[in-house]
Amino acid sequence: MTTIITYGTFDLLHKGHIRLLQRAAAYGDRLIVGLSTDEFNASKGKRAYTKFADRKMMLEAIRYVDIVIPEESWEQKASDIKKFNVDALVMGNDWAGQFDDLRKYTKVIYLPRTDGVSTTQIKNDLEHVDQE
Ligand code: CTP
């Protein structure tokens, strides 16, 4: 069985997230998502609209996702890779090059992002929706 892992916040779930998960899952037999906790995001100065437990519940309902684990630190990737016997780490190419040091443990694959959508964009658009 081949195991793929990816990481992210997946707040305000959108098409770019689903396409990333679909393509990541296609590289193996099971897909693990390391989902950033609210505390980890706070340490990065980020805040998700949807709390961790609900983001986890929604990811678990997606057919491409097999297991959701909490992502609590930058350093845990190497131990996750060993613990889950991971064959490839897949990330969107906004992270290109940033996880190359993990190539000593597993394959690292960066996929093109889906154009024209992001959580930041959605938040921004909703702030400007006409209230009438
Ligand atoms: N992703 C993607 N295409 C997009 C948006 C995200 O492939 N249009 C991927 C990212 O590259 C990452 C994963 O989805 O591998 C989770 O991304 P995340 O940072 O949670 O979502 P974003 O929409 O990028 O959020 P933000 O705007 O807050 O950065």
Tab-separated table of C-alpha atoms and ligand atoms in Angstrom, residues 6-11 14-21 23 46 90-95 111-121 123, ligand 1:
chain	number	residue	atom	x	y	z
A	6	THR	CA	-0.198	16.568	2.493
A	7	TYR	CA	-0.520	19.499	4.918
A	8	GLY	CA	-2.621	22.618	5.103
A	9	THR	CA	-5.346	24.615	6.822
A	10	PHE	CA	-8.170	23.997	4.338
A	11	ASP	CA	-10.296	26.847	5.712
A	14	HIS	CA	-12.971	25.503	-2.081
A	15	LYS	CA	-12.317	23.989	-5.501
A	16	GLY	CA	-8.546	24.485	-5.249
A	17	HIS	CA	-8.484	22.371	-2.072
A	18	ILE	CA	-10.589	19.593	-3.609
A	19	ARG	CA	-8.450	19.475	-6.760
A	20	LEU	CA	-5.273	19.339	-4.669
A	21	LEU	CA	-6.661	16.461	-2.584
A	23	ARG	CA	-4.532	14.829	-7.412
A	46	LYS	CA	-2.922	33.064	10.817
A	90	VAL	CA	2.460	16.292	-1.993
A	91	MET	CA	2.040	20.067	-1.679
A	92	GLY	CA	0.786	22.911	-3.850
A	93	ASN	CA	3.545	24.785	-5.620
A	94	ASP	CA	3.149	27.856	-3.431
A	95	TRP	CA	5.480	25.722	-1.262
A	111	LEU	CA	1.555	20.359	-7.791
A	112	PRO	CA	0.385	23.454	-9.652
A	113	ARG	CA	-2.206	25.452	-7.713
A	114	THR	CA	-5.664	25.910	-9.185
A	115	ASP	CA	-5.908	29.375	-10.687
A	116	GLY	CA	-8.195	32.069	-9.390
A	117	VAL	CA	-9.235	30.772	-5.970
A	118	SER	CA	-7.856	30.889	-2.447
A	119	THR	CA	-9.155	31.218	1.105
A	120	THR	CA	-7.653	34.700	1.269
A	121	GLN	CA	-9.484	35.665	-1.928
A	123	LYS	CA	-12.416	36.289	2.659
B	1	CTP	N1	-4.211	24.947	-3.076
B	1	CTP	C1	-4.266	24.748	-4.467
B	1	CTP	N2	-4.911	25.662	-5.268
B	1	CTP	C2	-5.483	26.749	-4.716
B	1	CTP	C3	-5.459	26.971	-3.323
B	1	CTP	C4	-4.803	26.038	-2.517
B	1	CTP	O1	-3.733	23.746	-4.971
B	1	CTP	N3	-6.088	27.620	-5.529
B	1	CTP	C5	-3.505	23.983	-2.240
B	1	CTP	C6	-2.311	24.618	-1.534
B	1	CTP	O2	-1.210	24.704	-2.426
B	1	CTP	C7	-2.078	23.650	-0.388
B	1	CTP	C8	-3.507	23.172	-0.061
B	1	CTP	O3	-4.322	23.514	-1.209
B	1	CTP	O4	-1.304	22.542	-0.821
B	1	CTP	C9	-4.057	23.815	1.187
B	1	CTP	O5	-3.931	25.211	1.015
B	1	CTP	P1	-4.366	26.315	2.066
B	1	CTP	O6	-3.205	27.173	2.384
B	1	CTP	O7	-5.114	25.711	3.183
B	1	CTP	O8	-5.423	27.145	1.168
B	1	CTP	P2	-5.305	28.547	0.450
B	1	CTP	O9	-6.567	28.767	-0.320
B	1	CTP	O10	-4.004	28.663	-0.296
B	1	CTP	O11	-5.306	29.517	1.731
B	1	CTP	P3	-4.685	30.960	1.961
B	1	CTP	O12	-5.313	31.898	0.974
B	1	CTP	O13	-5.051	31.277	3.403
B	1	CTP	O14	-3.187	30.817	1.757
